[in-house]
Coordinates of C-alpha atoms in Angstrom, one line a residue:
M24 CA -201.9 37.5 5.3
K25 CA -199.3 38.3 2.7
A26 CA -202.0 40.2 0.6
S27 CA -203.1 42.3 3.7
L28 CA -199.6 43.2 4.3
L29 CA -199.0 44.3 0.8
A30 CA -202.3 46.3 1.0
L31 CA -201.1 48.0 4.1
L32 CA -197.5 48.8 2.6
G33 CA -199.2 49.9 -0.7
G34 CA -200.0 53.5 0.8
A35 CA -196.3 54.0 1.4
S36 CA -195.2 52.8 -1.8
A37 CA -195.9 55.9 -3.9
A38 CA -194.1 58.2 -1.6
L39 CA -191.0 56.0 -1.2
A40 CA -191.2 54.8 -4.9
Q41 CA -187.8 54.9 -6.6
V42 CA -187.1 57.2 -9.6
R43 CA -185.3 55.6 -12.6
G44 CA -184.7 57.0 -15.9
F45 CA -182.3 58.4 -18.6
N46 CA -180.7 61.6 -19.5
Y47 CA -182.2 63.4 -22.6
A48 CA -180.3 66.0 -24.4
S49 CA -182.1 69.0 -25.9
Q50 CA -180.1 69.5 -29.2
G51 CA -182.1 68.7 -32.4
Q52 CA -185.1 67.2 -30.3
D53 CA -188.5 68.2 -30.7
Y54 CA -191.9 66.9 -29.4
N55 CA -192.0 63.9 -31.4
G56 CA -188.4 62.8 -30.5
F57 CA -188.9 63.4 -26.9
A58 CA -192.1 61.6 -26.9
S59 CA -190.7 58.6 -29.0
Q60 CA -187.7 58.3 -26.5
F61 CA -189.8 58.4 -23.4
K62 CA -192.1 55.7 -24.8
T63 CA -188.9 53.6 -25.8
A64 CA -187.4 53.9 -22.4
A65 CA -190.8 52.9 -20.6
A66 CA -190.8 49.7 -22.7
L67 CA -187.4 48.8 -22.8
A68 CA -186.9 45.0 -22.1
G69 CA -185.3 44.3 -18.8
A70 CA -185.3 47.9 -17.5
D71 CA -188.0 48.1 -15.2
D72 CA -190.1 51.3 -14.8
F73 CA -187.3 53.7 -16.3
T74 CA -190.1 56.3 -16.6
S75 CA -188.1 59.5 -15.7
A76 CA -186.4 62.0 -17.6
R77 CA -183.4 64.3 -16.7
L78 CA -183.2 67.5 -18.6
Y79 CA -180.3 70.0 -18.9
T80 CA -182.3 73.1 -19.9
M81 CA -185.7 74.6 -19.9
I82 CA -185.4 76.0 -23.2
Q83 CA -186.3 74.4 -26.5
D84 CA -183.7 73.9 -29.0
G85 CA -183.4 76.7 -31.7
T86 CA -185.4 79.2 -29.5
T87 CA -184.4 81.9 -27.2
D88 CA -186.8 81.2 -24.2
T89 CA -189.4 78.8 -25.4
V90 CA -190.5 76.0 -23.2
I91 CA -188.7 72.9 -24.0
D92 CA -191.0 70.3 -25.9
A93 CA -190.1 67.6 -23.4
I94 CA -192.5 69.2 -21.0
Q95 CA -195.6 68.2 -23.3
A96 CA -194.1 65.0 -24.2
A97 CA -193.7 64.0 -20.6
I98 CA -197.1 65.0 -19.7
D99 CA -198.7 62.9 -22.6
T100 CA -196.5 60.0 -21.8
K101 CA -196.6 60.0 -18.0
T102 CA -192.8 60.7 -17.7
T103 CA -191.6 62.3 -14.5
L104 CA -189.0 65.0 -14.7
L105 CA -185.8 66.1 -13.1
L106 CA -185.8 69.6 -14.6
G107 CA -182.5 71.2 -15.5
L108 CA -181.6 75.1 -15.9
W109 CA -178.2 75.6 -17.8
A110 CA -176.3 77.7 -15.5
S111 CA -172.8 78.1 -17.0
S112 CA -173.7 81.4 -18.6
P113 CA -174.1 85.0 -17.5
Q114 CA -177.2 86.6 -16.0
D115 CA -178.7 87.8 -19.1
T116 CA -178.6 84.2 -20.6
F117 CA -179.7 82.6 -17.5
N118 CA -182.7 84.9 -17.5
N119 CA -183.9 83.0 -20.6
E120 CA -183.8 79.8 -18.5
L121 CA -185.8 81.6 -15.7
T122 CA -188.5 82.8 -18.4
A123 CA -189.0 79.4 -19.8
L124 CA -189.3 77.9 -16.3
K125 CA -192.1 80.5 -15.5
S126 CA -193.7 80.0 -18.8
A127 CA -193.9 76.1 -18.1
I128 CA -195.4 76.6 -14.7
Q129 CA -198.0 79.0 -16.3
Q130 CA -198.7 77.0 -19.4
Y131 CA -199.1 73.4 -18.0
G132 CA -199.9 74.0 -14.2
S133 CA -200.4 71.0 -12.1
A134 CA -200.2 68.6 -15.0
F135 CA -196.6 69.6 -15.2
A136 CA -195.9 70.1 -11.5
D137 CA -197.0 66.7 -10.5
L138 CA -194.4 65.0 -12.7
V139 CA -191.6 67.2 -11.5
V140 CA -189.3 65.3 -8.8
G141 CA -186.7 68.1 -8.5
I142 CA -185.0 71.1 -10.1
S143 CA -181.2 71.1 -10.9
V144 CA -179.6 74.5 -11.1
G145 CA -176.5 73.7 -13.4
S146 CA -174.7 70.7 -14.4
E147 CA -171.1 70.1 -13.8
D148 CA -170.5 73.9 -13.7
L149 CA -167.9 73.5 -10.9
Y150 CA -166.2 70.6 -12.6
R151 CA -165.6 72.5 -15.9
I152 CA -163.7 75.3 -13.7
S153 CA -161.6 72.9 -11.7
P154 CA -158.1 72.0 -12.5
I155 CA -159.1 68.6 -14.0
G156 CA -162.0 70.3 -16.1
I157 CA -159.7 72.9 -17.4
A158 CA -157.1 70.4 -18.3
Q159 CA -159.7 68.3 -20.2
G160 CA -160.9 71.3 -22.1
S161 CA -164.4 71.0 -20.7
G162 CA -165.6 74.4 -21.6
V163 CA -167.2 77.3 -19.6
G164 CA -168.3 76.6 -16.2
Q165 CA -169.6 78.7 -13.1
T166 CA -168.2 80.0 -9.8
P167 CA -169.8 78.8 -6.5
D168 CA -171.1 82.3 -5.7
V169 CA -173.0 82.7 -8.9
L170 CA -174.3 79.1 -8.6
V171 CA -175.8 80.0 -5.1
D172 CA -177.2 83.2 -6.5
Y173 CA -179.0 81.3 -9.4
I174 CA -180.3 78.8 -6.9
G175 CA -181.9 81.5 -5.0
Q176 CA -183.4 83.0 -8.0
V177 CA -185.0 79.7 -9.0
R178 CA -186.4 79.5 -5.4
D179 CA -188.0 82.9 -5.9
I180 CA -189.5 82.0 -9.2
I181 CA -191.2 78.7 -7.8
K182 CA -192.3 80.5 -4.5
G183 CA -196.1 80.4 -4.4
T184 CA -196.5 78.2 -7.5
A185 CA -197.4 74.6 -8.1
L186 CA -193.5 73.9 -8.1
A187 CA -193.1 75.6 -4.6
S188 CA -192.6 72.2 -2.7
K189 CA -190.1 70.8 -5.4
P190 CA -186.6 70.2 -4.2
V191 CA -183.8 72.4 -5.7
G192 CA -180.4 71.3 -6.1
H193 CA -177.2 71.1 -8.3
V194 CA -175.5 68.4 -10.3
D195 CA -171.8 67.9 -10.3
T196 CA -168.9 65.5 -10.0
W197 CA -167.9 63.7 -6.7
N198 CA -164.5 65.5 -6.5
V199 CA -166.0 69.1 -6.6
F200 CA -168.6 68.3 -4.1
T201 CA -165.9 67.1 -1.8
N202 CA -163.7 70.3 -2.3
S203 CA -164.4 72.6 0.7
S204 CA -164.4 75.6 -1.5
N205 CA -167.7 74.6 -2.9
A206 CA -169.4 74.0 0.4
E207 CA -171.7 76.9 0.2
V208 CA -173.3 75.4 -3.1
I209 CA -174.2 72.1 -0.9
S210 CA -175.5 74.2 1.7
N211 CA -178.0 75.9 -0.4
C212 CA -179.3 72.7 -2.1
D213 CA -182.0 70.4 -1.1
F214 CA -180.3 67.3 -2.9
L215 CA -177.1 66.7 -4.7
G216 CA -176.9 65.3 -8.1
L217 CA -174.0 63.1 -8.7
D218 CA -172.3 62.5 -12.0
E219 CA -169.7 59.6 -11.7
Y220 CA -167.8 57.7 -14.4
P221 CA -165.1 55.2 -13.3
Y222 CA -164.5 54.8 -17.2
Y223 CA -162.8 58.3 -17.0
Q224 CA -161.0 57.9 -13.7
T225 CA -157.7 57.3 -15.3
A226 CA -155.5 58.4 -12.4
D227 CA -157.0 55.3 -10.4
D228 CA -157.0 51.5 -11.0
N229 CA -160.1 51.7 -13.3
P230 CA -160.5 48.4 -15.0
I231 CA -164.2 47.0 -15.2
G232 CA -163.4 44.7 -12.1
N233 CA -162.6 47.8 -10.0
A234 CA -165.3 50.0 -11.5
G235 CA -168.0 49.3 -9.0
D236 CA -165.7 49.9 -6.1
L237 CA -164.7 53.2 -7.6
F238 CA -168.2 54.3 -7.9
F239 CA -169.5 53.6 -4.5
E240 CA -166.3 54.9 -3.0
A241 CA -167.1 58.4 -4.7
Y242 CA -170.7 58.0 -3.5
D243 CA -169.7 57.4 -0.1
K244 CA -167.4 60.5 -0.2
V245 CA -170.2 62.8 -1.4
A246 CA -172.4 61.3 1.3
N247 CA -169.8 62.4 4.0
V248 CA -170.2 65.9 3.0
A249 CA -173.8 66.1 2.0
G250 CA -175.0 66.9 5.5
G251 CA -177.9 64.3 5.2
R252 CA -179.2 65.7 2.0
P253 CA -180.3 63.1 -0.7
I254 CA -177.8 62.0 -3.2
W255 CA -179.4 61.2 -6.6
V256 CA -177.2 59.7 -9.3
T257 CA -177.7 62.0 -12.2
E258 CA -175.3 60.4 -14.6
S259 CA -173.3 57.2 -14.8
G260 CA -172.5 54.5 -17.4
W261 CA -170.1 52.4 -19.3
P262 CA -169.5 52.7 -23.0
T263 CA -170.1 49.8 -25.3
S264 CA -167.4 51.2 -27.8
G265 CA -164.7 53.7 -27.7
P266 CA -161.0 54.3 -26.8
V267 CA -159.5 52.6 -23.9
S268 CA -159.5 55.1 -20.9
G269 CA -156.6 54.2 -18.4
E270 CA -157.4 50.6 -17.8
A271 CA -161.1 50.8 -18.7
V272 CA -162.1 49.0 -21.8
A273 CA -165.2 50.0 -23.7
S274 CA -167.2 46.8 -24.7
V275 CA -170.7 45.5 -24.5
D276 CA -169.7 42.8 -22.0
N277 CA -168.0 45.4 -19.8
A278 CA -171.1 47.8 -20.1
E279 CA -173.3 45.0 -19.0
T280 CA -171.0 44.3 -16.1
Y281 CA -171.0 47.9 -14.9
W282 CA -174.8 48.0 -15.3
Q283 CA -175.2 44.9 -13.0
D284 CA -172.6 46.1 -10.4
V285 CA -173.8 49.8 -10.4
A286 CA -177.2 50.3 -11.9
C287 CA -178.8 47.2 -10.4
E288 CA -177.2 48.0 -6.9
L289 CA -178.7 51.6 -7.1
E290 CA -182.1 49.8 -7.8
H291 CA -181.5 47.5 -4.8
R292 CA -180.7 50.2 -2.5
G293 CA -183.6 52.4 -3.7
I294 CA -181.5 55.3 -4.8
D295 CA -183.0 57.5 -7.5
F296 CA -180.9 57.5 -10.7
W297 CA -180.8 58.6 -14.2
W298 CA -178.6 56.4 -16.5
Y299 CA -176.4 57.9 -19.4
I300 CA -177.8 57.2 -21.8
L301 CA -180.9 55.6 -23.7
A302 CA -179.2 55.7 -27.1
D303 CA -176.4 57.8 -28.8
A304 CA -175.6 55.8 -32.0
G305 CA -172.5 57.2 -33.7
A306 CA -171.1 58.9 -30.5
T307 CA -167.6 58.0 -29.5
P308 CA -167.4 56.7 -26.9
S309 CA -170.8 55.5 -27.1
F310 CA -172.7 55.1 -23.8
G311 CA -176.2 54.1 -25.3
V312 CA -177.8 51.0 -23.8
S313 CA -180.1 50.5 -26.8
N314 CA -180.5 50.6 -30.6
N315 CA -183.8 51.4 -32.2
G316 CA -185.4 50.4 -28.9
V317 CA -183.4 47.2 -28.7
P318 CA -181.3 46.6 -25.5
L319 CA -177.5 46.1 -26.5
Y320 CA -177.2 43.8 -23.4
N321 CA -179.2 42.3 -20.6
L322 CA -180.7 45.0 -18.5
A323 CA -182.5 42.6 -16.1
C324 CA -180.9 42.6 -12.8
N325 CA -179.5 39.3 -11.8
A326 CA -180.5 37.8 -8.4
T327 CA -176.9 37.8 -7.5
S328 CA -175.8 41.0 -9.2
G329 CA -175.1 44.3 -7.7
H330 CA -172.1 45.8 -5.7
T331 CA -171.4 44.7 -2.2
S332 CA -170.0 47.8 -0.5
N333 CA -167.6 47.8 2.5
S334 CA -168.8 51.0 3.6
T335 CA -170.2 51.5 7.0
S336 CA -173.3 53.3 5.6
S337 CA -175.4 50.4 5.4
T338 CA -175.4 46.9 7.3
S339 CA -177.5 44.0 6.8
T340 CA -177.3 40.7 8.6
T341 CA -179.3 37.5 8.1
S342 CA -179.3 34.3 10.0
S343 CA -181.0 31.0 9.1
A344 CA -181.8 28.1 11.4
A345 CA -182.9 24.5 10.4
A346 CA -185.7 22.7 11.9
N347 CA -185.8 22.0 15.7
S348 CA -183.3 25.0 16.3
S349 CA -183.6 28.6 17.4
S350 CA -182.2 31.6 15.4
T351 CA -181.6 35.2 16.2
A352 CA -180.4 38.0 14.1
T353 CA -179.6 41.6 14.8
A354 CA -178.0 44.4 12.6
S355 CA -177.7 48.1 12.5
G356 CA -176.7 50.8 10.1
S357 CA -177.3 54.3 9.0
Q358 CA -177.7 54.9 5.4
T359 CA -179.3 58.2 4.5
S360 CA -180.0 57.8 0.9
S361 CA -181.4 54.2 0.6
T362 CA -184.4 52.2 1.5
L363 CA -182.1 50.5 3.8
N364 CA -181.9 53.2 6.2
G365 CA -181.2 52.2 9.6
T366 CA -181.6 48.7 10.7
A367 CA -182.1 45.4 8.7
T368 CA -182.6 42.1 10.5
S369 CA -183.7 38.6 9.4
A370 CA -184.2 35.3 11.3
I371 CA -185.6 32.4 9.8
G372 CA -186.5 29.1 11.7
G373 CA -187.9 25.9 10.5
S374 CA -191.1 24.1 11.5
G375 CA -191.1 23.2 15.1
S376 CA -188.3 25.7 15.9
S377 CA -188.2 29.1 17.6
G378 CA -187.2 32.0 15.9
T379 CA -186.6 35.5 17.3
A380 CA -185.9 38.7 15.6
T381 CA -185.4 42.1 17.2
A382 CA -184.6 45.5 15.6
A383 CA -184.6 49.0 16.7
G384 CA -183.9 52.1 14.4
S385 CA -184.3 55.8 14.3
A386 CA -184.2 56.1 10.5
I387 CA -187.3 56.7 8.5
T388 CA -187.0 53.8 6.0
S389 CA -185.5 50.7 7.6
T390 CA -186.3 47.2 6.7
V391 CA -186.5 44.5 9.3
V392 CA -187.8 40.8 8.5
A393 CA -188.0 38.0 10.8
T394 CA -189.5 34.6 9.7
A395 CA -190.3 31.6 11.9
S396 CA -192.8 28.8 12.1
A397 CA -193.9 27.4 15.3
G398 CA -193.4 29.5 18.5
S399 CA -192.4 32.6 16.5
T400 CA -191.4 35.8 18.2
A401 CA -191.0 39.1 16.4
S402 CA -190.4 42.6 17.9
A403 CA -189.4 45.9 16.4
S404 CA -189.1 49.6 17.6
G405 CA -188.2 52.7 16.0
T406 CA -188.9 56.6 15.9
G407 CA -190.1 56.0 12.3
F408 CA -192.4 53.1 11.4
S409 CA -192.4 49.8 13.3
F410 CA -194.2 46.6 12.0
A411 CA -194.3 43.3 13.9
T412 CA -196.3 40.1 12.9
G413 CA -197.0 36.8 14.4
G414 CA -199.4 33.8 13.9
S415 CA -200.3 30.6 12.4
S416 CA -200.6 31.8 8.9
G417 CA -198.6 32.1 5.6
G418 CA -197.9 28.4 5.4
S419 CA -197.5 27.3 9.1
S420 CA -198.8 23.9 10.2
A421 CA -202.0 23.8 12.2
G422 CA -201.6 24.4 15.9
E423 CA -198.6 26.5 15.6
S424 CA -198.6 29.8 17.4
G425 CA -196.7 33.2 17.2
T426 CA -196.3 36.3 19.1
A427 CA -195.5 40.0 17.9
T428 CA -194.9 43.2 19.6
S429 CA -194.0 46.5 18.1
T430 CA -193.4 49.9 19.7
G431 CA -192.4 53.4 18.4
A432 CA -194.2 56.6 17.2
N433 CA -196.0 54.9 14.5
A434 CA -196.4 51.1 15.5
V435 CA -198.2 48.5 13.6
Y436 CA -199.0 45.1 15.3
T437 CA -200.3 42.0 13.5
G438 CA -201.3 39.1 15.7
A439 CA -202.5 35.5 15.1
A440 CA -205.8 36.8 13.5
S441 CA -203.8 39.0 11.2
K442 CA -205.3 42.2 12.6
V443 CA -203.4 45.2 11.4
E444 CA -203.6 48.4 13.3
G445 CA -201.6 51.7 13.0
S446 CA -200.4 53.9 10.3
I447 CA -197.3 54.1 8.1
A448 CA -194.8 57.0 8.5
G449 CA -191.6 55.2 7.6
L450 CA -190.7 51.5 7.1
V451 CA -189.2 49.2 9.9
I452 CA -190.7 45.6 9.2
V453 CA -190.5 42.6 11.4
A454 CA -192.4 39.5 10.2
G455 CA -192.9 36.4 12.5
V456 CA -194.8 34.4 9.9
A457 CA -193.7 31.4 7.8
A458 CA -193.2 31.7 4.1
F459 CA -193.6 35.4 4.0
A460 CA -191.5 37.4 1.5
L461 CA -191.4 41.0 0.9

């Protein structure tokens, strides 16, 4: 039974697969450097499937408009790419970025396009012209009107090419996304790339114990102005060494705590993210998670790790029942940028008990699980994908029975004979079978 369900869900996994990776600077890098780093990231102990690279520019270091060597390295190592075009520059310089983008499309075709998850026009350009950025001496930025124009130029470049369907967006900090003067940039984006570092939030209560809360508070504030657009976390991290920043202390232990509270929670929620950074030996502060390919701290997500948000953006309820009892659990929520999108329900009943779980949701990727032994009943409905199972398999005793119903635009029903019908268009799951685990 479990094998058949996993086979069913396998078709959706590729489309819904989470993207995880690191940021990669261009300065001083060539093909060998990029390829070596991509291989190191993919094999990093504890970091599961960190096989994506976020780039800041399309131009190879030391050239005017030659395609960055990271493209060929990504093709050879099967590394997915969040492309970047440096936008804090006048039009004649930005033209070089456009030239390199066109050259990459012509030179590499579908081998390149198939790896691209998105295209970011600019990186923290609005932050650098904000009062905070100016006070920090952050350098040259860009105005909202020019960014909107540059985004339009990129859309024109990729129109009719292998990159035509790729989302185009912008990367910046939470406080400029929530500034209404930048709303036009948001309205011209397919996604928002969020750079968020509680370590630097010295105006807030920012010790490591509060860092997770600060991060997800910022994420939720951006979600409130995103208009339903996906929010990708394009930079975050905590330094292993460096100066004290407000109440934030740089240390290996604190970097590991932040990884567990933020990176593992992003992984748990299914939010795409690119961590800062794989390695940066000698930098101050130093955010690198590895040295010579060896993790500086535990990168495996603990079973109890991750941040528990108080936000109403997602709700999950679980109810467990002992033998000879009944259980019912319901929950609802609406989280637009997570695999937990809509409704999450779980009901568990022991042998000889009755378990009932019901769920309804209109979101595309919701997850509902009900597990019961004897006399199980499970039902699900949704405008996305609804799935229900029931029967005497998956560890139930002989003679036990179960029922399952499923309704919705794309409904799947599994009865006692483990028959599966329907198609996957989203992800709402209800399981009425004992010992089944996703």
